[in-house]
Amino acid sequence: MKTKKESFMKGVLVLMIAQILIKALGLIYKLYLTNREGFGDKGNAIYSSGFQIYALFLTISSVGIPGALAKLVSEKVAIGDTKGAHRIFKIAFVTFGLIGFCSSAILFLGAKYISNTLLQIPEAELTLVALSPSIFFVSTSCVIKGYFMGRENLKVTANSHTLEQFFKTVLSVIIVEFIAMTTGVDTSVMAAGANLATTLSTILCFIYLYKYYSKMRKEIAWELKRGKEYKKTRIIKTIKQILFVSIPMSMTAILGTINKNIDSMTVVRGLKRFLSEEQAKIQYGILSGKVDTLVTLPMSLNMAFATALVPSISSSKAIGDMETARKRISFSMLITILIGMPCMIMMILFAKQILELLFPNATSGAFIYQISCLSIIFIVLEQTISGALHGLGKMVTPAIALGIGVIVKFILNLYLIPINPSEFIIGGTAGAAFSTVVCHAIALFIEFKILNKNINLKLNKTKFVLKPFIASLVMAVSSYVMYILIINKIQNKLATLFSIGLGMLIYVIFVILLKIFSKEEIFMIPFGKKVYYFLENLKLYRNGWNSIEIGMYRTTKTWKRWHVQVLK
C-alpha cells in the first residue's frame, strides 16, 4: 500500500512540476504577445478566436485519448495482460492517426468559411490554416502518452508537455519578431505566426515521443514475452472498446471547448449592439487573452491530480481495492481546495495590480477578471471529480453535468452580453465571465452529488471547507494590509509582489498550524515522513490538538449550543 501511495503522489508531483513550467512558459509568450506593439488585445482576439476553433477540432480528434488509453491499458496491466495492453495501443495509433488527418484536412479547407461566417473575424483565416496540420500530430502523440500513462509512467507525459510549451514559447517570439521585421506590424499575420509556432512545437513533441517509444521497445518486448496469455479480441471490437471509453471522456473536453467557443461566437456579436466592431474585438481580446490565461493558472497545477486519478482509480477498481481509491479521491479533493481557494481570493483582491504588473501596455479588464476568478474553485474541483468519475467508469456523467452548464451559459450569454454595462453591471463582457461561473457551479454540483453517491466520501466540512477558508482569509487580510502600508513607500509592482509573496507564506504557515493534513495524508506526499518528523520536532505537528484547533472547537461548540437554543 505504501509503495502505491508513493508512486501515485510521485506521479502527481512530476506532472505538477511540469504544469508549473508549462504555465510559466505559456505566461511568458502571452505577456510578450499582449505587450508587443501592434498585437495587444486586438491580436489576442484574432489569435484566440482561431485557436478556440482549432481546440474544438483537436478535442474531437484527440483529447479523450490519453485518459481512455490510460484507463484501458492500466486495467490490462493490473491483471498481467501486457500483450492486450500493447495491442490496444497499436490499434489506437492507427485509428486516431486517420481521425487526426481527416480533422486537419477539414480545418484547412474550411478556414475561410469558419473565420468569415461563424466567427465574423476574417483575420482569423490565416491562424486556422497555420494550426490545421498540428491536429494530426497531436492525435498520434496523445496515443503514445495514453499508453505510457496506463503503465503509470507519467514522466514521459510531463516531459513532452514541457518540451512542447518550451518550443511554442521560443518559436512564437522568433516567428512574430521575424514577421514584424519583414512585413511590418500586421496584427493578423503576427497572430498567424504565433499559431504557426504551435504547429511546429507539436511536430517536435511527436518526434520526442516516438523516439522515446523506440527507446523503450526492448523493455516492452521483454514484458510481452513474460505476459499472461489472454484471448485476443477482434480489431473492430477493440476499436469499439476504445471509442466507448474515449468518446464520453472527449465529450467533457469538447463541451469545455464549446464553452470557450460560445464566447468567441457571441461576445463580438453581442457587444456590437453598443460598441464599434474594433472595440468589440478588443473586449473579446481582454477576456480570451489576458483573463482566461490568468484564471487557468490554478487549473494547470490541479491538472496533475485529474490526470493521475484516472489510471490509479481504474487499477484499484480492477483489483477490488476501493478503500485506496476513496483515500486518493479525498486527498486529491483536499489539495484541489487548498490550491483553488487562495488563488481565487488573492486574484480577486489584487486583480487590478496583477494586470498592471503583467500587462503594463494593456492594463484594462480588472472587473472582468474579478468576475472570472469566481469560477476558479468550481473549475478545479470539477477537474478532480471528473478524473475520479472517469476512473470509476462513470464516463458520461461529467459530460452530462458540463453539458447542462454549457446550455445555461449559452442562454445567459445571449441575454447578458448585449446589455450595456452602464445600464447593468453584469452586462457586456462581464456577462460572459459571469455565465462561465454559473456554468461550472452547476456542473460541479451535479458531478459531486453523483460521485458521493457512488463512493460515499464522507468529507469533513471543518477539514475541507472551514479550515482552508480561515487560512485563505488570514492570508488575504494580511497581504492587503501589508500592501496598503507599503504602497506609498516602494514601487507599485514591488509592493504587489511583496504583498502576494507574504500572503502565500502566511497561508502555508496557517495550513500547517490548523493541521489540515492528517499524519497519513502527509505520508502520502513524496518524502512525507521526513516532512512530518521535521514538523513534529518543531512542535508544529504532534499528537493532540494545537491551541488554534482548540479555539476553533470551542467557538464551534458555543455556536452550536446557541443555535439549538434559538431553534427551541
PDB file of N, CA and C in Angstrom, residues 381-434:
ATOM      1  N   LEU A 381     -12.212  21.971  -8.789  1.00  0.00           N
ATOM      2  CA  LEU A 381     -12.893  20.829  -8.163  1.00  0.00           C
ATOM      3  C   LEU A 381     -13.569  19.954  -9.212  1.00  0.00           C
ATOM      4  N   GLU A 382     -14.121  20.602 -10.211  1.00  0.00           N
ATOM      5  CA  GLU A 382     -14.750  19.871 -11.316  1.00  0.00           C
ATOM      6  C   GLU A 382     -13.721  19.007 -12.045  1.00  0.00           C
ATOM      7  N   GLN A 383     -12.503  19.538 -12.230  1.00  0.00           N
ATOM      8  CA  GLN A 383     -11.414  18.785 -12.847  1.00  0.00           C
ATOM      9  C   GLN A 383     -11.135  17.488 -12.091  1.00  0.00           C
ATOM     10  N   THR A 384     -10.932  17.618 -10.786  1.00  0.00           N
ATOM     11  CA  THR A 384     -10.576  16.466  -9.951  1.00  0.00           C
ATOM     12  C   THR A 384     -11.698  15.441  -9.917  1.00  0.00           C
ATOM     13  N   ILE A 385     -12.922  15.915  -9.737  1.00  0.00           N
ATOM     14  CA  ILE A 385     -14.059  14.992  -9.650  1.00  0.00           C
ATOM     15  C   ILE A 385     -14.292  14.288 -10.986  1.00  0.00           C
ATOM     16  N   SER A 386     -14.079  15.000 -12.096  1.00  0.00           N
ATOM     17  CA  SER A 386     -14.204  14.366 -13.415  1.00  0.00           C
ATOM     18  C   SER A 386     -13.210  13.225 -13.565  1.00  0.00           C
ATOM     19  N   GLY A 387     -11.951  13.459 -13.136  1.00  0.00           N
ATOM     20  CA  GLY A 387     -10.933  12.403 -13.184  1.00  0.00           C
ATOM     21  C   GLY A 387     -11.337  11.200 -12.347  1.00  0.00           C
ATOM     22  N   ALA A 388     -11.896  11.458 -11.156  1.00  0.00           N
ATOM     23  CA  ALA A 388     -12.344  10.377 -10.278  1.00  0.00           C
ATOM     24  C   ALA A 388     -13.491   9.588 -10.916  1.00  0.00           C
ATOM     25  N   LEU A 389     -14.465  10.293 -11.492  1.00  0.00           N
ATOM     26  CA  LEU A 389     -15.605   9.631 -12.134  1.00  0.00           C
ATOM     27  C   LEU A 389     -15.168   8.805 -13.338  1.00  0.00           C
ATOM     28  N   HIS A 390     -14.226   9.325 -14.130  1.00  0.00           N
ATOM     29  CA  HIS A 390     -13.705   8.564 -15.267  1.00  0.00           C
ATOM     30  C   HIS A 390     -13.018   7.293 -14.787  1.00  0.00           C
ATOM     31  N   GLY A 391     -12.245   7.399 -13.708  1.00  0.00           N
ATOM     32  CA  GLY A 391     -11.568   6.234 -13.160  1.00  0.00           C
ATOM     33  C   GLY A 391     -12.535   5.193 -12.646  1.00  0.00           C
ATOM     34  N   LEU A 392     -13.679   5.644 -12.122  1.00  0.00           N
ATOM     35  CA  LEU A 392     -14.697   4.724 -11.597  1.00  0.00           C
ATOM     36  C   LEU A 392     -15.582   4.136 -12.697  1.00  0.00           C
ATOM     37  N   GLY A 393     -15.352   4.585 -13.933  1.00  0.00           N
ATOM     38  CA  GLY A 393     -16.139   4.059 -15.050  1.00  0.00           C
ATOM     39  C   GLY A 393     -17.378   4.873 -15.369  1.00  0.00           C
ATOM     40  N   LYS A 394     -17.587   5.987 -14.667  1.00  0.00           N
ATOM     41  CA  LYS A 394     -18.734   6.867 -14.927  1.00  0.00           C
ATOM     42  C   LYS A 394     -18.351   7.891 -15.998  1.00  0.00           C
ATOM     43  N   MET A 395     -18.210   7.401 -17.231  1.00  0.00           N
ATOM     44  CA  MET A 395     -17.664   8.215 -18.314  1.00  0.00           C
ATOM     45  C   MET A 395     -18.595   9.347 -18.759  1.00  0.00           C
ATOM     46  N   VAL A 396     -19.884   9.075 -18.759  1.00  0.00           N
ATOM     47  CA  VAL A 396     -20.837  10.027 -19.344  1.00  0.00           C
ATOM     48  C   VAL A 396     -21.213  11.129 -18.358  1.00  0.00           C
ATOM     49  N   THR A 397     -21.096  10.847 -17.064  1.00  0.00           N
ATOM     50  CA  THR A 397     -21.564  11.779 -16.031  1.00  0.00           C
ATOM     51  C   THR A 397     -20.958  13.179 -16.147  1.00  0.00           C
ATOM     52  N   PRO A 398     -19.600  13.324 -16.223  1.00  0.00           N
ATOM     53  CA  PRO A 398     -19.045  14.679 -16.349  1.00  0.00           C
ATOM     54  C   PRO A 398     -19.524  15.416 -17.594  1.00  0.00           C
ATOM     55  N   ALA A 399     -19.703  14.666 -18.686  1.00  0.00           N
ATOM     56  CA  ALA A 399     -20.167  15.281 -19.940  1.00  0.00           C
ATOM     57  C   ALA A 399     -21.589  15.815 -19.792  1.00  0.00           C
ATOM     58  N   ILE A 400     -22.461  15.019 -19.163  1.00  0.00           N
ATOM     59  CA  ILE A 400     -23.849  15.455 -18.958  1.00  0.00           C
ATOM     60  C   ILE A 400     -23.896  16.677 -18.053  1.00  0.00           C
ATOM     61  N   ALA A 401     -23.105  16.631 -16.949  1.00  0.00           N
ATOM     62  CA  ALA A 401     -23.087  17.748 -15.995  1.00  0.00           C
ATOM     63  C   ALA A 401     -22.612  19.034 -16.655  1.00  0.00           C
ATOM     64  N   LEU A 402     -21.504  18.943 -17.387  1.00  0.00           N
ATOM     65  CA  LEU A 402     -20.975  20.136 -18.060  1.00  0.00           C
ATOM     66  C   LEU A 402     -21.892  20.574 -19.194  1.00  0.00           C
ATOM     67  N   GLY A 403     -22.535  19.605 -19.867  1.00  0.00           N
ATOM     68  CA  GLY A 403     -23.472  19.930 -20.948  1.00  0.00           C
ATOM     69  C   GLY A 403     -24.620  20.799 -20.454  1.00  0.00           C
ATOM     70  N   ILE A 404     -25.143  20.474 -19.281  1.00  0.00           N
ATOM     71  CA  ILE A 404     -26.226  21.277 -18.681  1.00  0.00           C
ATOM     72  C   ILE A 404     -25.707  22.681 -18.379  1.00  0.00           C
ATOM     73  N   GLY A 405     -24.482  22.748 -17.825  1.00  0.00           N
ATOM     74  CA  GLY A 405     -23.870  24.047 -17.531  1.00  0.00           C
ATOM     75  C   GLY A 405     -23.650  24.884 -18.772  1.00  0.00           C
ATOM     76  N   VAL A 406     -23.201  24.244 -19.862  1.00  0.00           N
ATOM     77  CA  VAL A 406     -22.933  24.952 -21.120  1.00  0.00           C
ATOM     78  C   VAL A 406     -24.224  25.522 -21.712  1.00  0.00           C
ATOM     79  N   ILE A 407     -25.309  24.767 -21.641  1.00  0.00           N
ATOM     80  CA  ILE A 407     -26.605  25.251 -22.139  1.00  0.00           C
ATOM     81  C   ILE A 407     -27.023  26.514 -21.381  1.00  0.00           C
ATOM     82  N   VAL A 408     -26.865  26.464 -20.048  1.00  0.00           N
ATOM     83  CA  VAL A 408     -27.203  27.630 -19.220  1.00  0.00           C
ATOM     84  C   VAL A 408     -26.313  28.819 -19.595  1.00  0.00           C
ATOM     85  N   LYS A 409     -25.021  28.560 -19.816  1.00  0.00           N
ATOM     86  CA  LYS A 409     -24.091  29.625 -20.199  1.00  0.00           C
ATOM     87  C   LYS A 409     -24.497  30.278 -21.522  1.00  0.00           C
ATOM     88  N   PHE A 410     -24.861  29.450 -22.496  1.00  0.00           N
ATOM     89  CA  PHE A 410     -25.250  29.968 -23.811  1.00  0.00           C
ATOM     90  C   PHE A 410     -26.458  30.903 -23.683  1.00  0.00           C
ATOM     91  N   ILE A 411     -27.441  30.488 -22.893  1.00  0.00           N
ATOM     92  CA  ILE A 411     -28.639  31.314 -22.692  1.00  0.00           C
ATOM     93  C   ILE A 411     -28.275  32.626 -22.005  1.00  0.00           C
ATOM     94  N   LEU A 412     -27.438  32.531 -20.946  1.00  0.00           N
ATOM     95  CA  LEU A 412     -27.025  33.739 -20.225  1.00  0.00           C
ATOM     96  C   LEU A 412     -26.206  34.675 -21.113  1.00  0.00           C
ATOM     97  N   ASN A 413     -25.329  34.107 -21.952  1.00  0.00           N
ATOM     98  CA  ASN A 413     -24.544  34.929 -22.880  1.00  0.00           C
ATOM     99  C   ASN A 413     -25.444  35.738 -23.808  1.00  0.00           C
ATOM    100  N   LEU A 414     -26.433  35.069 -24.389  1.00  0.00           N
ATOM    101  CA  LEU A 414     -27.352  35.743 -25.321  1.00  0.00           C
ATOM    102  C   LEU A 414     -28.117  36.866 -24.637  1.00  0.00           C
ATOM    103  N   TYR A 415     -28.394  36.702 -23.350  1.00  0.00           N
ATOM    104  CA  TYR A 415     -29.168  37.704 -22.614  1.00  0.00           C
ATOM    105  C   TYR A 415     -28.296  38.821 -22.050  1.00  0.00           C
ATOM    106  N   LEU A 416     -27.122  38.465 -21.478  1.00  0.00           N
ATOM    107  CA  LEU A 416     -26.314  39.435 -20.732  1.00  0.00           C
ATOM    108  C   LEU A 416     -25.364  40.259 -21.600  1.00  0.00           C
ATOM    109  N   ILE A 417     -24.732  39.631 -22.611  1.00  0.00           N
ATOM    110  CA  ILE A 417     -23.699  40.343 -23.385  1.00  0.00           C
ATOM    111  C   ILE A 417     -24.236  41.585 -24.105  1.00  0.00           C
ATOM    112  N   PRO A 418     -25.435  41.534 -24.735  1.00  0.00           N
ATOM    113  CA  PRO A 418     -25.923  42.745 -25.434  1.00  0.00           C
ATOM    114  C   PRO A 418     -26.296  43.895 -24.517  1.00  0.00           C
ATOM    115  N   ILE A 419     -26.304  43.663 -23.172  1.00  0.00           N
ATOM    116  CA  ILE A 419     -26.663  44.726 -22.234  1.00  0.00           C
ATOM    117  C   ILE A 419     -25.445  45.629 -21.999  1.00  0.00           C
ATOM    118  N   ASN A 420     -25.642  46.925 -22.139  1.00  0.00           N
ATOM    119  CA  ASN A 420     -24.565  47.889 -21.892  1.00  0.00           C
ATOM    120  C   ASN A 420     -24.224  47.902 -20.398  1.00  0.00           C
ATOM    121  N   PRO A 421     -22.938  47.731 -20.022  1.00  0.00           N
ATOM    122  CA  PRO A 421     -22.556  47.724 -18.602  1.00  0.00           C
ATOM    123  C   PRO A 421     -22.965  48.962 -17.833  1.00  0.00           C
ATOM    124  N   SER A 422     -23.174  50.081 -18.539  1.00  0.00           N
ATOM    125  CA  SER A 422     -23.620  51.304 -17.864  1.00  0.00           C
ATOM    126  C   SER A 422     -25.064  51.177 -17.377  1.00  0.00           C
ATOM    127  N   GLU A 423     -25.819  50.238 -17.975  1.00  0.00           N
ATOM    128  CA  GLU A 423     -27.208  50.001 -17.576  1.00  0.00           C
ATOM    129  C   GLU A 423     -27.327  48.905 -16.525  1.00  0.00           C
ATOM    130  N   PHE A 424     -26.452  47.881 -16.643  1.00  0.00           N
ATOM    131  CA  PHE A 424     -26.476  46.754 -15.699  1.00  0.00           C
ATOM    132  C   PHE A 424     -25.049  46.253 -15.538  1.00  0.00           C
ATOM    133  N   ILE A 425     -24.572  46.209 -14.286  1.00  0.00           N
ATOM    134  CA  ILE A 425     -23.144  45.954 -14.028  1.00  0.00           C
ATOM    135  C   ILE A 425     -22.653  44.617 -14.595  1.00  0.00           C
ATOM    136  N   ILE A 426     -23.514  43.573 -14.574  1.00  0.00           N
ATOM    137  CA  ILE A 426     -23.134  42.272 -15.149  1.00  0.00           C
ATOM    138  C   ILE A 426     -23.625  42.215 -16.589  1.00  0.00           C
ATOM    139  N   GLY A 427     -23.196  43.184 -17.379  1.00  0.00           N
ATOM    140  CA  GLY A 427     -23.526  43.211 -18.793  1.00  0.00           C
ATOM    141  C   GLY A 427     -22.274  43.255 -19.629  1.00  0.00           C
ATOM    142  N   GLY A 428     -22.391  43.108 -20.933  1.00  0.00           N
ATOM    143  CA  GLY A 428     -21.244  43.129 -21.822  1.00  0.00           C
ATOM    144  C   GLY A 428     -20.319  41.954 -21.578  1.00  0.00           C
ATOM    145  N   THR A 429     -19.010  42.190 -21.608  1.00  0.00           N
ATOM    146  CA  THR A 429     -18.021  41.130 -21.441  1.00  0.00           C
ATOM    147  C   THR A 429     -18.097  40.508 -20.050  1.00  0.00           C
ATOM    148  N   ALA A 430     -18.435  41.311 -19.031  1.00  0.00           N
ATOM    149  CA  ALA A 430     -18.596  40.784 -17.668  1.00  0.00           C
ATOM    150  C   ALA A 430     -19.733  39.762 -17.613  1.00  0.00           C
ATOM    151  N   GLY A 431     -20.731  39.934 -18.474  1.00  0.00           N
ATOM    152  CA  GLY A 431     -21.832  38.971 -18.551  1.00  0.00           C
ATOM    153  C   GLY A 431     -21.353  37.606 -19.011  1.00  0.00           C
ATOM    154  N   ALA A 432     -20.442  37.599 -19.991  1.00  0.00           N
ATOM    155  CA  ALA A 432     -19.864  36.341 -20.464  1.00  0.00           C
ATOM    156  C   ALA A 432     -19.055  35.665 -19.362  1.00  0.00           C
ATOM    157  N   ALA A 433     -18.294  36.471 -18.589  1.00  0.00           N
ATOM    158  CA  ALA A 433     -17.499  35.932 -17.476  1.00  0.00           C
ATOM    159  C   ALA A 433     -18.414  35.347 -16.396  1.00  0.00           C
ATOM    160  N   PHE A 434     -19.496  36.068 -16.084  1.00  0.00           N
ATOM    161  CA  PHE A 434     -20.441  35.597 -15.058  1.00  0.00           C
ATOM    162  C   PHE A 434     -21.126  34.299 -15.482  1.00  0.00           C
TER     163      PHE A 434
END
